mmCIF file with all atom_site columns, C-alpha atoms in Angstrom:
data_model
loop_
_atom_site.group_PDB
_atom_site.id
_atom_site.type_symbol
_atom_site.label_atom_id
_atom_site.label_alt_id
_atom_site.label_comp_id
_atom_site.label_asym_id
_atom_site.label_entity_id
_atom_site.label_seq_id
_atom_site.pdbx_PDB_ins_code
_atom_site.Cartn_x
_atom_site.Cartn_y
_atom_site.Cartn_z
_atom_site.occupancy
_atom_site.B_iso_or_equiv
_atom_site.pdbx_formal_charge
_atom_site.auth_seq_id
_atom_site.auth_comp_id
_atom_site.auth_asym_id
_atom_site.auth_atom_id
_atom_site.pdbx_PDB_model_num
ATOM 1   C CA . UNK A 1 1   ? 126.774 85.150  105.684 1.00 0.00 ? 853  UNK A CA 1
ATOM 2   C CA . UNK A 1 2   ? 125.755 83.076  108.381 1.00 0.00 ? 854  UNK A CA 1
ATOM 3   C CA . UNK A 1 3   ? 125.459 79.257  108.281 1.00 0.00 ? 855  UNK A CA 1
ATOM 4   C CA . UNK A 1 4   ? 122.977 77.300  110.134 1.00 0.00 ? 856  UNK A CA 1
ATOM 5   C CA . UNK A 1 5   ? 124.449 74.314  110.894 1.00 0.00 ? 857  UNK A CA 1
ATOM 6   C CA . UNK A 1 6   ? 127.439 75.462  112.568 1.00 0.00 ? 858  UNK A CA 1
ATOM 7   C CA . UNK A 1 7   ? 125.910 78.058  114.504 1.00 0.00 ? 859  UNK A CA 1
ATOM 8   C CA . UNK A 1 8   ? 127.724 81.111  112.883 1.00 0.00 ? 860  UNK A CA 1
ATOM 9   C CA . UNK A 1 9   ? 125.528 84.420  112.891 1.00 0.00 ? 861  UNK A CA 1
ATOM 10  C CA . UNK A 1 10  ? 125.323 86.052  109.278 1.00 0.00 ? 862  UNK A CA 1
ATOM 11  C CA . UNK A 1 11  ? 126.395 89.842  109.077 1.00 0.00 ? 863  UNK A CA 1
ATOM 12  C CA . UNK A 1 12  ? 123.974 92.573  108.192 1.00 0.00 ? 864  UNK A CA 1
ATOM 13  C CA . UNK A 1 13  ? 124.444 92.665  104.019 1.00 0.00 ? 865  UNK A CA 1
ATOM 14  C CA . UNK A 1 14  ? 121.927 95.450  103.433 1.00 0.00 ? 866  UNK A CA 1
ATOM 15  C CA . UNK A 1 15  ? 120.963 95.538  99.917  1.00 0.00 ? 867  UNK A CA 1
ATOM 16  C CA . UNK A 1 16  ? 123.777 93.405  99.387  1.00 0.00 ? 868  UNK A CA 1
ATOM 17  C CA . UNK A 1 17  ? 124.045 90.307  97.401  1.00 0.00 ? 869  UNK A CA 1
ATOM 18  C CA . UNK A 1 18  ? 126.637 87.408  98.239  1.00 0.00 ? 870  UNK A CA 1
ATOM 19  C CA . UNK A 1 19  ? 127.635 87.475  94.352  1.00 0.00 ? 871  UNK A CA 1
ATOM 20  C CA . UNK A 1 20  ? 126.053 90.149  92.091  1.00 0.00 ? 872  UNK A CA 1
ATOM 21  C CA . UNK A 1 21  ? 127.585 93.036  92.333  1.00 0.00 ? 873  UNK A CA 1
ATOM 22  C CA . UNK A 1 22  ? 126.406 95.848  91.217  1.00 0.00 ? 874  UNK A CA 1
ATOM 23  C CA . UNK A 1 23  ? 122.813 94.912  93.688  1.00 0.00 ? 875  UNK A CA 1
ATOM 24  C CA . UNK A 1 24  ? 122.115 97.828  95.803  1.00 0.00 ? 876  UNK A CA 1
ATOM 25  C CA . UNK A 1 25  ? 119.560 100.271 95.754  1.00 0.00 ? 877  UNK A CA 1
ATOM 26  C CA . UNK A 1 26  ? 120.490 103.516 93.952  1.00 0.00 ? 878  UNK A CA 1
ATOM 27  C CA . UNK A 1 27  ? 119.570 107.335 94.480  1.00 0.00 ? 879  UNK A CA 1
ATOM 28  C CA . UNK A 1 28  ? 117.469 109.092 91.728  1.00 0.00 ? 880  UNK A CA 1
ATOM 29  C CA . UNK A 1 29  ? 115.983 112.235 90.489  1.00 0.00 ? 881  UNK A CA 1
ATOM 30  C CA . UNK A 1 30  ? 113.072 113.449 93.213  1.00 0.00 ? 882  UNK A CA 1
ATOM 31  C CA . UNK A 1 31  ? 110.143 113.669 91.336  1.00 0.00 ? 883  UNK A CA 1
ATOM 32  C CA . UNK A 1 32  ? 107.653 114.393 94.431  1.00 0.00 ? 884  UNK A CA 1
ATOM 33  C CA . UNK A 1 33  ? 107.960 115.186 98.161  1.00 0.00 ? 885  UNK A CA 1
ATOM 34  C CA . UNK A 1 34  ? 110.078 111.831 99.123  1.00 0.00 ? 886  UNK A CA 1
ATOM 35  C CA . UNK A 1 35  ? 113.222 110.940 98.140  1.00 0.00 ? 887  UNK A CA 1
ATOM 36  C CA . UNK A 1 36  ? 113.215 108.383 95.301  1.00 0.00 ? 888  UNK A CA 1
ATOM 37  C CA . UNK A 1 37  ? 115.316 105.200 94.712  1.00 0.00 ? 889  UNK A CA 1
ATOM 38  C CA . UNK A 1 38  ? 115.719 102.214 92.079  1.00 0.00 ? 890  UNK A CA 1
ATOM 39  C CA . UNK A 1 39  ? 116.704 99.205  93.208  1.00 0.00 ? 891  UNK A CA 1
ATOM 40  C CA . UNK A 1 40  ? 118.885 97.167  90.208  1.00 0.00 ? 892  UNK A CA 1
ATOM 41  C CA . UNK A 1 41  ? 121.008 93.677  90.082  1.00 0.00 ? 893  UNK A CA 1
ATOM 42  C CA . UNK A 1 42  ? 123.712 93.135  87.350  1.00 0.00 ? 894  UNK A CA 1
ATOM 43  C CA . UNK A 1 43  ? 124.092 89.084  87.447  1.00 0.00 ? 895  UNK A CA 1
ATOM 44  C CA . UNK A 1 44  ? 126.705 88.530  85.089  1.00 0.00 ? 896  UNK A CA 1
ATOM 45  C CA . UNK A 1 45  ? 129.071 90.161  82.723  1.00 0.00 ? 897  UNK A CA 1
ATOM 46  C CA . UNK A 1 46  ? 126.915 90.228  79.663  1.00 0.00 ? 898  UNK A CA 1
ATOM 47  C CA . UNK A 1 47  ? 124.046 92.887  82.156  1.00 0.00 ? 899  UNK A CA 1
ATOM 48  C CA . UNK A 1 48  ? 127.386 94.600  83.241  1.00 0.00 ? 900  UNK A CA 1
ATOM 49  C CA . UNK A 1 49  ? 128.007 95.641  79.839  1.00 0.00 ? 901  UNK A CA 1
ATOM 50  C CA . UNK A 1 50  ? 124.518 96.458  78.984  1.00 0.00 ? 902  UNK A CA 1
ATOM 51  C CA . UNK A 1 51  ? 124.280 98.859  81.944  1.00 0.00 ? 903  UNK A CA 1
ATOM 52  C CA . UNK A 1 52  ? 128.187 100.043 80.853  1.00 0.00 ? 904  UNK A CA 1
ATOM 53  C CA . UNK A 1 53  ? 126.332 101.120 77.502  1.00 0.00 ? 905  UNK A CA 1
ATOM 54  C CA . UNK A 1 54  ? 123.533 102.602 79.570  1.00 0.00 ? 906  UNK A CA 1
ATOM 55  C CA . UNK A 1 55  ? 125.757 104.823 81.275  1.00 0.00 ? 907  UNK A CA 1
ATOM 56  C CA . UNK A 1 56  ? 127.386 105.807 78.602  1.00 0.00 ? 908  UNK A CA 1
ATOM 57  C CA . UNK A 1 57  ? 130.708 104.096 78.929  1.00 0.00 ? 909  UNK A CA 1
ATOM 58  C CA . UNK A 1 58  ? 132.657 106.275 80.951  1.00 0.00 ? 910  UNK A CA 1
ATOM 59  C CA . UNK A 1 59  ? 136.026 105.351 81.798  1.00 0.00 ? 911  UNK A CA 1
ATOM 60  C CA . UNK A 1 60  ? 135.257 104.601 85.223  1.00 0.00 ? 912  UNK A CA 1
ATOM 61  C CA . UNK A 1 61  ? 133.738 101.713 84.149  1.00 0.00 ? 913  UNK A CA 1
ATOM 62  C CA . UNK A 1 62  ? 137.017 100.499 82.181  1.00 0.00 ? 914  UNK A CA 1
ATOM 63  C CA . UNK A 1 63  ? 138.906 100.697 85.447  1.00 0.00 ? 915  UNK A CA 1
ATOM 64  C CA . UNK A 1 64  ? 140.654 97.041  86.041  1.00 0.00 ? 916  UNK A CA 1
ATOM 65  C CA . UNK A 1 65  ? 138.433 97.008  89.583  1.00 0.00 ? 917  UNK A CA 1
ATOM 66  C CA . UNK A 1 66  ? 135.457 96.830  87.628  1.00 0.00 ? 918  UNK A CA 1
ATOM 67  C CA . UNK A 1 67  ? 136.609 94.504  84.879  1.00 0.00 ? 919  UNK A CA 1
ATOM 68  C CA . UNK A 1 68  ? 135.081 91.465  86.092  1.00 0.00 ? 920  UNK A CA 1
ATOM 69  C CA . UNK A 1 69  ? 132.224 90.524  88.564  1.00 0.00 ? 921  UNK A CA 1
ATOM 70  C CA . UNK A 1 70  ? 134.852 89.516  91.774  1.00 0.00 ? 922  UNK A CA 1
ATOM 71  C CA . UNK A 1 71  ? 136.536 92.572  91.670  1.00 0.00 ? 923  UNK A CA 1
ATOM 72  C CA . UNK A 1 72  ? 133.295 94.643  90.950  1.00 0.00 ? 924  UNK A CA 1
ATOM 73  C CA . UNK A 1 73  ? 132.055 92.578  93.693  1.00 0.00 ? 925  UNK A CA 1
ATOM 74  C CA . UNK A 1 74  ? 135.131 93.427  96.057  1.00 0.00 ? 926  UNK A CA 1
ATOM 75  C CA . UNK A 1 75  ? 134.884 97.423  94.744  1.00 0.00 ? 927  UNK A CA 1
ATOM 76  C CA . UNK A 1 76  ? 131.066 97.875  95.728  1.00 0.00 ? 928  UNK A CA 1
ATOM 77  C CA . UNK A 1 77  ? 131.922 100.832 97.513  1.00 0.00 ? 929  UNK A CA 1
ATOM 78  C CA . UNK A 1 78  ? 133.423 103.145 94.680  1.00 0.00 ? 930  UNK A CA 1
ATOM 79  C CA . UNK A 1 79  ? 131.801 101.498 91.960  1.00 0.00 ? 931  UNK A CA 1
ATOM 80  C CA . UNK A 1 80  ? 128.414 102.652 93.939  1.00 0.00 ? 932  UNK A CA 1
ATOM 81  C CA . UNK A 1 81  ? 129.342 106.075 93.950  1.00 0.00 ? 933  UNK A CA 1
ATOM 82  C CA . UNK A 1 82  ? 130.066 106.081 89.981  1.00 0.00 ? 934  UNK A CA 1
ATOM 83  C CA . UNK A 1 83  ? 126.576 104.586 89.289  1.00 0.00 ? 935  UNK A CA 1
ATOM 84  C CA . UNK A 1 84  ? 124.621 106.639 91.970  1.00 0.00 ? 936  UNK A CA 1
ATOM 85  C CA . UNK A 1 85  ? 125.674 109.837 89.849  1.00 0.00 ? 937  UNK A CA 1
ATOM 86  C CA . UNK A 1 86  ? 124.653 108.309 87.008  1.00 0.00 ? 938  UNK A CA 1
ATOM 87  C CA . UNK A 1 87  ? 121.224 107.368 88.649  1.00 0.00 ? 939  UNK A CA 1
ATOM 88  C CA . UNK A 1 88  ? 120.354 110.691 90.045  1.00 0.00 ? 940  UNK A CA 1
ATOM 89  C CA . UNK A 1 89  ? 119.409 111.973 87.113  1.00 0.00 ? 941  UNK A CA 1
ATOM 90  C CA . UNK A 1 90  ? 116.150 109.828 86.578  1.00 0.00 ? 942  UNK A CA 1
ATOM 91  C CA . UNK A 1 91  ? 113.067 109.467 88.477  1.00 0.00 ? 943  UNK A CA 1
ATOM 92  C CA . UNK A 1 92  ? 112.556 105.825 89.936  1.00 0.00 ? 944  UNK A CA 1
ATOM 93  C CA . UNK A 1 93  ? 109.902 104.606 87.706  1.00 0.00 ? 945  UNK A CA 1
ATOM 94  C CA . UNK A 1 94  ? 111.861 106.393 84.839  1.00 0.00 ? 946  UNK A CA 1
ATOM 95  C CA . UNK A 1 95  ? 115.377 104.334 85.546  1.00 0.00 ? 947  UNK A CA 1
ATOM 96  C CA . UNK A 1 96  ? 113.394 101.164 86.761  1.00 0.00 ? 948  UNK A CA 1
ATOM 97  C CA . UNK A 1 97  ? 111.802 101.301 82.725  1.00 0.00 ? 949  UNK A CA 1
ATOM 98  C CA . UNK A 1 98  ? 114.865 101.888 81.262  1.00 0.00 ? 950  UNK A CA 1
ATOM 99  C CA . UNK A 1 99  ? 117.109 99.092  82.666  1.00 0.00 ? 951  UNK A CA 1
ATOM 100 C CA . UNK A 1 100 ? 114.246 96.535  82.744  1.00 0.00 ? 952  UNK A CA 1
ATOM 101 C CA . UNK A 1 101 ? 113.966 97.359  78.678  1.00 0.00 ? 953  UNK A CA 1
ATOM 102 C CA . UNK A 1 102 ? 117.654 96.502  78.295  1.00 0.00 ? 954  UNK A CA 1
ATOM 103 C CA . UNK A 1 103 ? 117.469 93.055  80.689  1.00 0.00 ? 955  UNK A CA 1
ATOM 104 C CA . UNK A 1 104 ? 118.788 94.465  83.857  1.00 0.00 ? 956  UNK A CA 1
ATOM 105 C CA . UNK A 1 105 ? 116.675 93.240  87.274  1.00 0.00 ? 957  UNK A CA 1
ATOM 106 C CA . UNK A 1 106 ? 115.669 96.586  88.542  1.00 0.00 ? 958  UNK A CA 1
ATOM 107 C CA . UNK A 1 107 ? 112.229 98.173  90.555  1.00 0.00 ? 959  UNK A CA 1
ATOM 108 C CA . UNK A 1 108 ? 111.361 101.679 92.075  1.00 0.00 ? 960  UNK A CA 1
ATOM 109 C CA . UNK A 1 109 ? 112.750 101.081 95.582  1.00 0.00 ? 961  UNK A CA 1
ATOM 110 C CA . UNK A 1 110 ? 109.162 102.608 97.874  1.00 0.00 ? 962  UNK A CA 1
ATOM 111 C CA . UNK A 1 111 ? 108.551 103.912 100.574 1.00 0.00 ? 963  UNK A CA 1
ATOM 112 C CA . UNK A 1 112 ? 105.147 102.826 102.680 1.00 0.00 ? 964  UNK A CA 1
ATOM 113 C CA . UNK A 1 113 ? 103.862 106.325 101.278 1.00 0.00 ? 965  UNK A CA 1
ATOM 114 C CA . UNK A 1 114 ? 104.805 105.997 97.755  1.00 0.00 ? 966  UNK A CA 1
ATOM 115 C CA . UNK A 1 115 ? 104.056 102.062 98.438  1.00 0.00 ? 967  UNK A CA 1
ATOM 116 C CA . UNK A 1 116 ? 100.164 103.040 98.995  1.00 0.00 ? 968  UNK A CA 1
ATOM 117 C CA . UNK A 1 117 ? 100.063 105.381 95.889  1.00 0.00 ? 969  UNK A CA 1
ATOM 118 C CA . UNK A 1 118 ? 101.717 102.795 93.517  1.00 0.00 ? 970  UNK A CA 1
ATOM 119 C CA . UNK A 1 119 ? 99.046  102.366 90.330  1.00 0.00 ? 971  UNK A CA 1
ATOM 120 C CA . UNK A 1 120 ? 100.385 98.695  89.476  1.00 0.00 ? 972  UNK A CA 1
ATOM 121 C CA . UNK A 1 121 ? 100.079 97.828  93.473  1.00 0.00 ? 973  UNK A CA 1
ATOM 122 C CA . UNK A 1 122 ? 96.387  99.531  93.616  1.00 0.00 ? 974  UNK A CA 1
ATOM 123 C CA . UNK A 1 123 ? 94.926  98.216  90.077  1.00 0.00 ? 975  UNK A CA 1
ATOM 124 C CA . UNK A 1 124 ? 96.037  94.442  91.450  1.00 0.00 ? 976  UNK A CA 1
ATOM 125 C CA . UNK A 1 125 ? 93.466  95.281  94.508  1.00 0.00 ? 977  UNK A CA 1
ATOM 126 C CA . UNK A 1 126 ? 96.427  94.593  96.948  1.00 0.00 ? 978  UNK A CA 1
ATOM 127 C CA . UNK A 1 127 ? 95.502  97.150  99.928  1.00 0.00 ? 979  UNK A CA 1
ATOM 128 C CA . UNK A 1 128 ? 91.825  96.400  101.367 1.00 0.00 ? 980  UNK A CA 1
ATOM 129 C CA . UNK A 1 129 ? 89.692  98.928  103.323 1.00 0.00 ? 981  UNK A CA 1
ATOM 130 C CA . UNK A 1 130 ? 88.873  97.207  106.682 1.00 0.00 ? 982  UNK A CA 1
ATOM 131 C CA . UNK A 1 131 ? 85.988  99.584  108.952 1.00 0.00 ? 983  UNK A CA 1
ATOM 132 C CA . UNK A 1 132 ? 86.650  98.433  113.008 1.00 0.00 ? 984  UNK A CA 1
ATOM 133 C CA . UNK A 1 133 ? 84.267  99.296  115.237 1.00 0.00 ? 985  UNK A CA 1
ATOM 134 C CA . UNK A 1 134 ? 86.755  100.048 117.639 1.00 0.00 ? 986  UNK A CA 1
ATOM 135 C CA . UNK A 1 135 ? 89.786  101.885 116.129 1.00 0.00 ? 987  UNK A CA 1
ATOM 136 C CA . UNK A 1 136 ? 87.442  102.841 112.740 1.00 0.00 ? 988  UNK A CA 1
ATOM 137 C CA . UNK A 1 137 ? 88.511  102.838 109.061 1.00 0.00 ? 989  UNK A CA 1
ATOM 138 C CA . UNK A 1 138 ? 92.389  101.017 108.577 1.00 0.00 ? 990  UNK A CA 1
ATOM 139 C CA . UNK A 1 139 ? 93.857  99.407  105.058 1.00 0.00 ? 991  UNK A CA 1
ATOM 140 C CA . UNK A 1 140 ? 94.896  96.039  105.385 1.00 0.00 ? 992  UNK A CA 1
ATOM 141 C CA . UNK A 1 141 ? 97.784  94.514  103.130 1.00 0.00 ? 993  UNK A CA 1
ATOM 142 C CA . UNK A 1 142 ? 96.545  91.636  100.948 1.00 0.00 ? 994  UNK A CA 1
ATOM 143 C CA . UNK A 1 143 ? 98.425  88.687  99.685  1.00 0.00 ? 995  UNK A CA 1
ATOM 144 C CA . UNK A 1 144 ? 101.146 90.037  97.267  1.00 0.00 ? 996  UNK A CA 1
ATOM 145 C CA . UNK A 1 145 ? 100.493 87.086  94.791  1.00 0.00 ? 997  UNK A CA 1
ATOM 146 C CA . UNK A 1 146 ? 97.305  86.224  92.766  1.00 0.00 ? 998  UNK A CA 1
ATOM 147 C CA . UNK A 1 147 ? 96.518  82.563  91.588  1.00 0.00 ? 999  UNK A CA 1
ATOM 148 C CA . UNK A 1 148 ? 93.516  81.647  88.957  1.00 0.00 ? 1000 UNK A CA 1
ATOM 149 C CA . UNK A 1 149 ? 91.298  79.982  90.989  1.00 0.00 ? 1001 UNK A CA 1
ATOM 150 C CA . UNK A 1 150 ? 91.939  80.716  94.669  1.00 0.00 ? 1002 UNK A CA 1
ATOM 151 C CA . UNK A 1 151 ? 89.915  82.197  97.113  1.00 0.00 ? 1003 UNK A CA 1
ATOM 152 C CA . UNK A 1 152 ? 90.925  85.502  98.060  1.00 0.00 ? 1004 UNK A CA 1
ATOM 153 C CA . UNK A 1 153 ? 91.451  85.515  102.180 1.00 0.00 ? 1005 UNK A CA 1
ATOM 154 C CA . UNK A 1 154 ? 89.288  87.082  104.771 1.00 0.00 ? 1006 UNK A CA 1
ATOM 155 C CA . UNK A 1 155 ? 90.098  90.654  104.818 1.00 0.00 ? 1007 UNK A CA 1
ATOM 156 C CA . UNK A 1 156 ? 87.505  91.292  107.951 1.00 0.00 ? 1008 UNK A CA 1
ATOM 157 C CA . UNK A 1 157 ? 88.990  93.078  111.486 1.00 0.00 ? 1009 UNK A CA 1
ATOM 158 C CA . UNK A 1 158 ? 88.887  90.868  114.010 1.00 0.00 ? 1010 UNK A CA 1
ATOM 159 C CA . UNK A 1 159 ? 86.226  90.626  116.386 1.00 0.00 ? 1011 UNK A CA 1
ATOM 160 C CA . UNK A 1 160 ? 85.745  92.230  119.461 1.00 0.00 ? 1012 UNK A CA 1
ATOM 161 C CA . UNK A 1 161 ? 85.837  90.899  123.045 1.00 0.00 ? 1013 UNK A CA 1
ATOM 162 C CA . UNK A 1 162 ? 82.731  88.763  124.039 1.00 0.00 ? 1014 UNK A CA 1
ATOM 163 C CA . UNK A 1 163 ? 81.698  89.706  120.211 1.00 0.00 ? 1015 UNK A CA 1
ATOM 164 C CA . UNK A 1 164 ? 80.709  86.424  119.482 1.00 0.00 ? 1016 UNK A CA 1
ATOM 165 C CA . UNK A 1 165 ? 79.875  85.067  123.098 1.00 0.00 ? 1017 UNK A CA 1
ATOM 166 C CA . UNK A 1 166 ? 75.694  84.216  121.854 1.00 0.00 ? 1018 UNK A CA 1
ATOM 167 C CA . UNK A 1 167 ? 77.529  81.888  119.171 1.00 0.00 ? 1019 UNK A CA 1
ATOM 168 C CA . UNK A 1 168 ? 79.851  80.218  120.916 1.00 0.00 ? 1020 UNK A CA 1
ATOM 169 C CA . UNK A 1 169 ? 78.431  79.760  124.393 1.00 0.00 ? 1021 UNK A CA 1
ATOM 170 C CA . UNK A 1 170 ? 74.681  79.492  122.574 1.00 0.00 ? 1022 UNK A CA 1
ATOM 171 C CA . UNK A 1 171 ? 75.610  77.848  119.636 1.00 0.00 ? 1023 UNK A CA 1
ATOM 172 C CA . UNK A 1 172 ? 78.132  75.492  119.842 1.00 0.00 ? 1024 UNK A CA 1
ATOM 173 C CA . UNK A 1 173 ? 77.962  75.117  123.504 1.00 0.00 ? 1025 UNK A CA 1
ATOM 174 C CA . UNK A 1 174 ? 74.774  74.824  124.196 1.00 0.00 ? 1026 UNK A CA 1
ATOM 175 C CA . UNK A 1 175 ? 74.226  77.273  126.959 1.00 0.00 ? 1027 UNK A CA 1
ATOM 176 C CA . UNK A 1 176 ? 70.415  79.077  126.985 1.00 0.00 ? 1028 UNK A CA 1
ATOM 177 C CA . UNK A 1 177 ? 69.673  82.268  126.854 1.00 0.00 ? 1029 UNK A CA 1
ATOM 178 C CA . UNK A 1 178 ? 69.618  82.823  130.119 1.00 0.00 ? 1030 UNK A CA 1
ATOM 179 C CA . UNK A 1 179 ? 72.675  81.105  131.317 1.00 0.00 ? 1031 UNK A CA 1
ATOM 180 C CA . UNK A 1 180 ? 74.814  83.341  129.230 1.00 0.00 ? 1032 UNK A CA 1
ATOM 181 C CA . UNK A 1 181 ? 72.959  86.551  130.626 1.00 0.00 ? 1033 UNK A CA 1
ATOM 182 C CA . UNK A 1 182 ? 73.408  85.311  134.494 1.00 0.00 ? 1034 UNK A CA 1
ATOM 183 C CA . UNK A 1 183 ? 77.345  84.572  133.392 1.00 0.00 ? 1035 UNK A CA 1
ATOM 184 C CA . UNK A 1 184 ? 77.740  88.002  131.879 1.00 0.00 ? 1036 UNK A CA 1
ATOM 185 C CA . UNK A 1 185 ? 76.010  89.248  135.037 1.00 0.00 ? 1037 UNK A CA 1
ATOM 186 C CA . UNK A 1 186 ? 78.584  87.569  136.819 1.00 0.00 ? 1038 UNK A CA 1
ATOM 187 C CA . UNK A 1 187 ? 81.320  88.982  135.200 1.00 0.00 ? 1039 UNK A CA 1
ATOM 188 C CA . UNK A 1 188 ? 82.427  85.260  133.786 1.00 0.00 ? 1040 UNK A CA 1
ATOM 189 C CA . UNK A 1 189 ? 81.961  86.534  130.744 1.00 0.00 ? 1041 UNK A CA 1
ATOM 190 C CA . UNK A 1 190 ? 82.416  89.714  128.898 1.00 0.00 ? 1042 UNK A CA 1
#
């Protein structure tokens, strides 16, 4: 981990936390065309047992380098190959429901693909449909939180160039009609 004030540079962590360990994202069962992953974070060593009992206790998980959360921590490696098997045998959504019933921190890992298809994401109105009159139909990402009583943002495409030039140069500057038409002539503006 980097630090800030003395000018160190952190380290690529990945799905790495600086404590919890197991926190990764895991492989699972492929349900459709893309590959499919859960994404799950024991904190302490009350979750670690819960997920022990999810797995089934084998007795890889009795090994002394997985007896507390520093040596889990400093075993990552192996330990992540024990719980991958155990993972690949359920579809994200499937594992993500399972360990988030027993208290375990855990969400289907997506892609942008399976991201845009998500039925939670979609029924919260998150993507908007945006027509440009330009580059045609695109779908905009919306804020990822919703607050009682806050304006949603502006979800329009941008204008285009000289778009707006009868506003500004009419409206707020205060340019007639014709001045604008002589300056567009003129190639001042667009």
């Amino acid at each position: 981990m980097g630090n800030i004030l003395n000018g160190s540079t952190g380290e690529r962590v990945g799905n790495r936390d600086a404590i919890m360990a197991p926190h990764n994202s895991y492989p699972c069962k492929q349900t459709g065309e893309e590959d499919e992953w859960t994404a799950l974070a024991v904190a302490n060593q009350n979750e670690w047992e819960i997920l022990c009992n999810l797995i089934g206790n084998p007795d890889w998980t009795k090994k002394p380098e997985f007896s507390d959360e520093l040596r889990r921590w400093d075993n990552q490696e192996e330990m992540d190959k024990y719980i991958s098997e155990w993972t690949r045998n359920y579809g994200s959504y499937e594992l993500a429901e399972i360990l988030q019933k027993a208290g375990i921190a855990a969400t289907p890992s997506f892609s942008t693909r399976q991201l845009t298809h998500d039925a939670h994401i979609n029924s919260r109105g998150f993507f908007r449909d945006a027509n440009h009159a330009v580059i045609g139909h695109k779908v905009l990402a919306s804020l990822p939180v919703k607050f009682n009583d806050y304006a949603e943002g502006n979800y329009t495409t941008p204008p285009l160039l000289g778009e707006h030039n009868d506003y500004v140069f009419g409206g707020l500057l205060g340019l007639s009609k014709e001045e604008i038409r002589r300056l567009t002539e003129e190639k001042v503006l667009i």
